Short mmCIF file of C-alpha atoms in Angstrom, two decimals:
data_model
loop_
_atom_site.label_atom_id
_atom_site.label_comp_id
_atom_site.label_asym_id
_atom_site.label_seq_id
_atom_site.Cartn_x
_atom_site.Cartn_y
_atom_site.Cartn_z
CA UNK A 20 188.03 -23.85 -2.27
CA UNK A 21 190.66 -26.52 -3.04
CA UNK A 22 190.12 -25.92 -6.77
CA UNK A 23 190.50 -22.18 -6.25
CA UNK A 24 193.82 -22.73 -4.45
CA UNK A 25 194.99 -24.90 -7.34
CA UNK A 26 194.04 -22.24 -9.85
CA UNK A 27 195.73 -19.54 -7.77
CA UNK A 28 199.05 -21.38 -8.05
CA UNK A 29 198.95 -20.68 -11.79
CA UNK A 30 200.78 -17.40 -12.42
CA UNK A 31 198.41 -16.57 -15.28
CA UNK A 32 195.36 -16.49 -12.98
CA UNK A 33 194.64 -12.87 -12.13
CA UNK A 34 193.60 -11.42 -8.81
CA UNK A 35 189.81 -11.25 -8.60
CA UNK A 36 189.24 -14.52 -10.46
CA UNK A 37 186.03 -16.23 -9.32
CA UNK A 38 185.54 -20.01 -9.14
CA UNK A 39 181.88 -21.06 -9.04
CA UNK A 40 180.29 -24.28 -7.78
CA UNK A 41 176.73 -25.44 -8.43
CA UNK A 42 176.44 -27.69 -5.38
CA UNK A 43 178.38 -28.48 -2.21
CA UNK A 44 179.02 -32.09 -1.24
CA UNK A 45 181.69 -31.58 1.41
CA UNK A 46 181.73 -27.91 2.26
CA UNK A 47 184.14 -26.71 4.88
CA UNK A 48 183.56 -23.82 7.23
CA UNK A 49 185.39 -22.34 10.18
CA UNK A 50 186.97 -24.83 12.56
CA UNK A 51 186.54 -27.61 9.94
CA UNK A 52 182.73 -27.66 10.18
CA UNK A 53 181.15 -29.39 7.17
CA UNK A 54 177.94 -28.84 5.24
CA UNK A 55 176.17 -29.83 2.03
CA UNK A 56 174.18 -27.70 -0.40
CA UNK A 57 171.72 -29.12 -2.98
CA UNK A 58 172.38 -28.41 -6.68
CA UNK A 59 171.33 -25.04 -8.12
CA UNK A 60 170.01 -23.67 -4.83
CA UNK A 61 172.79 -21.41 -3.54
CA UNK A 62 175.46 -19.01 -4.74
CA UNK A 63 178.72 -20.84 -3.99
CA UNK A 64 181.96 -19.18 -4.99
CA UNK A 65 185.61 -18.66 -4.20
CA UNK A 66 187.45 -15.45 -5.05
CA UNK A 67 191.21 -15.49 -5.60
CA UNK A 68 193.32 -12.53 -4.49
CA UNK A 69 196.94 -12.54 -5.61
CA UNK A 70 199.71 -10.31 -4.32
CA UNK A 71 199.65 -7.40 -3.91
CA UNK A 72 196.48 -7.81 -1.86
CA UNK A 73 193.83 -5.08 -2.16
CA UNK A 74 193.48 -4.83 1.63
CA UNK A 75 195.36 -5.78 4.78
CA UNK A 76 194.82 -9.43 5.72
CA UNK A 77 192.49 -8.63 8.61
CA UNK A 78 190.37 -6.42 6.34
CA UNK A 79 189.61 -9.12 3.76
CA UNK A 80 186.89 -10.86 5.86
CA UNK A 81 185.35 -7.44 6.52
CA UNK A 82 185.31 -6.64 2.81
CA UNK A 83 183.74 -10.01 1.99
CA UNK A 84 180.97 -9.52 4.53
CA UNK A 85 180.24 -5.98 3.35
CA UNK A 86 180.20 -7.07 -0.30
CA UNK A 87 177.58 -9.71 0.53
CA UNK A 88 175.45 -7.24 2.51
CA UNK A 89 175.61 -4.64 -0.25
CA UNK A 90 174.83 -7.20 -2.97
CA UNK A 91 171.70 -8.40 -1.18
CA UNK A 92 170.60 -4.82 -0.51
CA UNK A 93 171.13 -3.98 -4.19
CA UNK A 94 169.06 -6.93 -5.45
CA UNK A 95 166.31 -6.64 -2.84
CA UNK A 96 166.03 -3.06 -1.61
CA UNK A 97 163.34 -4.04 0.92
CA UNK A 98 166.00 -6.06 2.76
CA UNK A 99 168.49 -3.20 3.22
CA UNK A 100 167.66 -2.81 6.91
CA UNK A 101 167.12 -6.55 7.43
CA UNK A 102 170.54 -7.91 6.46
CA UNK A 103 173.30 -7.95 9.06
CA UNK A 104 176.30 -9.84 10.37
CA UNK A 105 177.03 -12.18 13.25
CA UNK A 106 180.66 -12.01 14.27
CA UNK A 107 182.84 -13.14 12.69
CA UNK A 108 181.50 -14.49 9.39
CA UNK A 109 177.75 -15.26 9.35
CA UNK A 110 175.27 -13.47 7.07
CA UNK A 111 171.91 -12.77 8.75
CA UNK A 112 168.37 -11.86 7.74
CA UNK A 113 165.88 -10.51 10.27
CA UNK A 114 164.62 -7.52 12.19
CA UNK A 115 167.29 -7.91 14.88
CA UNK A 116 169.67 -10.47 16.36
CA UNK A 117 166.92 -12.22 18.30
CA UNK A 118 164.82 -12.92 15.21
CA UNK A 119 167.59 -13.39 12.67
CA UNK A 120 168.26 -16.43 10.52
CA UNK A 121 171.58 -17.32 8.91
CA UNK A 122 171.54 -17.31 5.11
CA UNK A 123 175.25 -17.50 4.38
CA UNK A 124 178.81 -17.58 5.58
CA UNK A 125 182.35 -16.61 4.65
CA UNK A 126 185.66 -18.42 4.99
CA UNK A 127 189.06 -16.84 4.25
CA UNK A 128 192.12 -19.03 3.68
CA UNK A 129 195.71 -17.85 3.22
CA UNK A 130 198.26 -19.76 1.15
CA UNK A 131 201.96 -19.47 1.89
CA UNK A 132 205.12 -19.76 -0.19
CA UNK A 133 207.72 -20.29 2.49
CA UNK A 134 207.00 -17.65 5.11
CA UNK A 135 205.28 -15.24 2.72
CA UNK A 136 201.60 -15.21 1.77
CA UNK A 137 201.29 -16.05 -1.92
CA UNK A 138 197.54 -15.64 -2.29
CA UNK A 139 194.24 -15.50 -0.40
CA UNK A 140 191.02 -17.35 -1.26
CA UNK A 141 187.68 -16.04 0.01
CA UNK A 142 184.95 -18.68 0.07
CA UNK A 143 181.35 -17.46 0.14
CA UNK A 144 178.16 -19.47 0.42
CA UNK A 145 174.78 -17.70 0.17
CA UNK A 146 171.50 -19.60 0.44
CA UNK A 147 169.27 -18.29 -2.32
CA UNK A 148 166.53 -20.72 -3.38
CA UNK A 149 166.33 -23.39 -0.66
CA UNK A 150 162.92 -24.25 0.74
CA UNK A 151 162.47 -24.89 4.46
CA UNK A 152 162.79 -28.65 3.93
CA UNK A 153 166.20 -28.24 2.29
CA UNK A 154 167.70 -26.32 5.19
CA UNK A 155 169.62 -28.06 8.00
CA UNK A 156 168.30 -28.03 11.58
CA UNK A 157 169.15 -25.12 13.85
CA UNK A 158 171.95 -25.46 16.39
CA UNK A 159 171.45 -24.39 20.04
CA UNK A 160 172.25 -20.72 20.52
CA UNK A 161 172.85 -20.13 16.80
CA UNK A 162 170.58 -18.36 14.30
CA UNK A 163 168.39 -20.89 12.44
CA UNK A 164 169.34 -21.48 8.78
CA UNK A 165 167.29 -19.67 6.16
CA UNK A 166 167.52 -18.66 2.51
CA UNK A 167 166.65 -15.49 0.66
CA UNK A 168 163.66 -17.17 -0.98
CA UNK A 169 162.40 -18.69 2.27
CA UNK A 170 162.83 -15.44 4.21
CA UNK A 171 161.07 -13.35 1.57
CA UNK A 172 158.18 -15.82 1.36
CA UNK A 173 157.85 -16.02 5.14
CA UNK A 174 157.60 -12.23 5.28
CA UNK A 175 155.05 -12.19 2.43
CA UNK A 176 157.36 -10.41 0.02
CA UNK A 177 156.61 -11.75 -3.46
CA UNK A 178 159.99 -11.06 -5.00
CA UNK A 179 161.87 -13.39 -7.32
CA UNK A 180 165.35 -14.66 -6.45
CA UNK A 181 167.99 -15.11 -9.13
CA UNK A 182 171.49 -16.41 -8.45
CA UNK A 183 172.98 -14.73 -11.52
CA UNK A 184 171.63 -11.31 -10.53
CA UNK A 185 173.09 -11.78 -7.06
CA UNK A 186 176.48 -12.78 -8.50
CA UNK A 187 176.58 -9.66 -10.67
CA UNK A 188 175.65 -7.47 -7.70
CA UNK A 189 178.34 -9.17 -5.62
CA UNK A 190 181.01 -8.48 -8.24
CA UNK A 191 179.97 -4.83 -8.42
CA UNK A 192 180.07 -4.57 -4.62
CA UNK A 193 183.59 -6.03 -4.50
CA UNK A 194 184.72 -3.55 -7.17
CA UNK A 195 183.28 -0.61 -5.24
CA UNK A 196 185.07 -1.71 -2.08
CA UNK A 197 188.42 -1.94 -3.87
CA UNK A 198 188.14 1.70 -4.96
CA UNK A 199 185.99 3.51 -2.35
CA UNK A 200 185.24 7.21 -2.56
CA UNK A 201 187.29 9.46 -0.32
CA UNK A 202 184.16 10.53 1.57
CA UNK A 203 183.07 6.98 2.51
CA UNK A 204 183.62 5.64 6.04
CA UNK A 205 186.49 3.24 6.56
CA UNK A 206 186.02 -0.44 5.81
CA UNK A 207 186.18 -1.29 9.51
CA UNK A 208 183.58 1.34 10.42
CA UNK A 209 181.14 0.08 7.80
CA UNK A 210 181.66 -3.53 8.86
CA UNK A 211 181.17 -2.67 12.53
CA UNK A 212 177.92 -0.85 11.76
CA UNK A 213 176.44 -4.10 10.42
CA UNK A 214 177.58 -6.31 13.33
CA UNK A 215 174.38 -7.36 15.08
CA UNK A 216 176.43 -9.27 17.66
CA UNK A 217 177.39 -6.01 19.38
CA UNK A 218 175.27 -5.24 22.42
CA UNK A 219 174.24 -8.89 22.80
CA UNK A 220 174.83 -11.26 25.71
CA UNK A 221 177.01 -14.06 24.35
CA UNK A 222 178.81 -17.22 25.38
CA UNK A 223 182.29 -17.81 24.01
CA UNK A 224 183.13 -21.44 23.25
CA UNK A 225 186.54 -22.99 22.58
CA UNK A 226 187.38 -25.83 20.23
CA UNK A 227 185.51 -27.52 17.40
CA UNK A 228 182.32 -29.53 17.18
CA UNK A 229 179.04 -28.68 18.84
CA UNK A 230 179.32 -25.97 21.50
CA UNK A 231 178.52 -27.22 24.97
CA UNK A 232 178.84 -26.20 28.58
CA UNK A 233 182.09 -28.14 28.86
CA UNK A 234 183.93 -25.75 26.51
CA UNK A 235 182.53 -22.36 27.56
CA UNK A 236 185.38 -19.91 27.99
CA UNK A 237 183.37 -16.92 29.19
CA UNK A 238 179.98 -15.23 29.16
CA UNK A 239 179.34 -11.53 28.84
CA UNK A 240 178.28 -8.67 26.60
CA UNK A 241 179.80 -8.20 23.15
CA UNK A 242 180.64 -4.51 23.33
CA UNK A 243 183.00 -3.72 20.45
CA UNK A 244 185.57 -4.92 17.94
CA UNK A 245 189.22 -3.96 17.57
CA UNK A 246 190.56 -2.42 14.35
CA UNK A 247 191.89 -5.90 13.52
CA UNK A 248 188.43 -7.44 13.83
CA UNK A 249 188.75 -9.15 17.23
CA UNK A 250 185.57 -9.21 19.34
CA UNK A 251 185.66 -7.53 22.75
CA UNK A 252 183.46 -9.15 25.39
CA UNK A 253 182.91 -7.61 28.83
CA UNK A 254 182.76 -10.43 31.39
CA UNK A 255 180.94 -10.54 34.74
CA UNK A 256 183.86 -8.77 36.44
CA UNK A 257 183.74 -5.90 33.96
CA UNK A 258 186.97 -6.96 32.26
CA UNK A 259 187.22 -6.70 28.47
CA UNK A 260 188.25 -10.01 26.95
CA UNK A 261 189.52 -10.18 23.37
CA UNK A 262 188.22 -13.05 21.21
CA UNK A 263 189.95 -14.15 18.00
CA UNK A 264 187.83 -15.60 15.20
CA UNK A 265 190.07 -18.57 14.49
CA UNK A 266 190.08 -19.76 18.10
CA UNK A 267 186.51 -19.45 19.39
CA UNK A 268 182.82 -19.68 18.47
CA UNK A 269 180.13 -17.28 19.64
CA UNK A 270 176.61 -18.25 20.67
CA UNK A 271 173.83 -16.06 21.97
CA UNK A 272 173.44 -16.46 25.73
CA UNK A 273 170.10 -17.89 26.89
CA UNK A 274 167.64 -15.26 28.16
#
């Protein structure tokens, strides 16, 4: 993403420019979490959006998530009902939230010129070819890491995985979202429909690092999202609490 920000500062770089990486040595996720990705195993890219932005700021993460879901569904039609989202930015594969594994994530960064946003960079990482031994260990309460290849093989689906095909499908999905048909549901409605977090019992953690009991803000049921993308959690008293993606982490509550 740093290289994408550097490129975006060049006035000749157009909105929609994609910066690709073949491996990740010091990846950065939400709340400064870090990860590494072996060479030639994942689709790692950053997309630059210059002003004027194609969507409102809060809609850009929604568009990124939907583009990823649609790209996977386009490349592997058998996965259409098995790809979903964990609020706010995790890409999931599975039959439901309880069985899902995480195969990717999204990070959106805004760049400012004074008090005005000059450009936005959307970072996307999608695990494509990793074997089980290449994947990091699972974290408590979080979906275990997986890849498209590993998930397909585990479910006895003998389908090839190609990073270039997925990149092409992703570009087509982004283009379709920029110019949707008038009959299509709104971006927020389509994003909400893929949120597997809704209806689940969750714990909301504050701060960075590994979630633990010492930083639990609340527990309750994830019942909805606001038009701006905030998660609404109903606590034990029946009160709706609003959670903002940049401030908290969500984990599934223990059964």
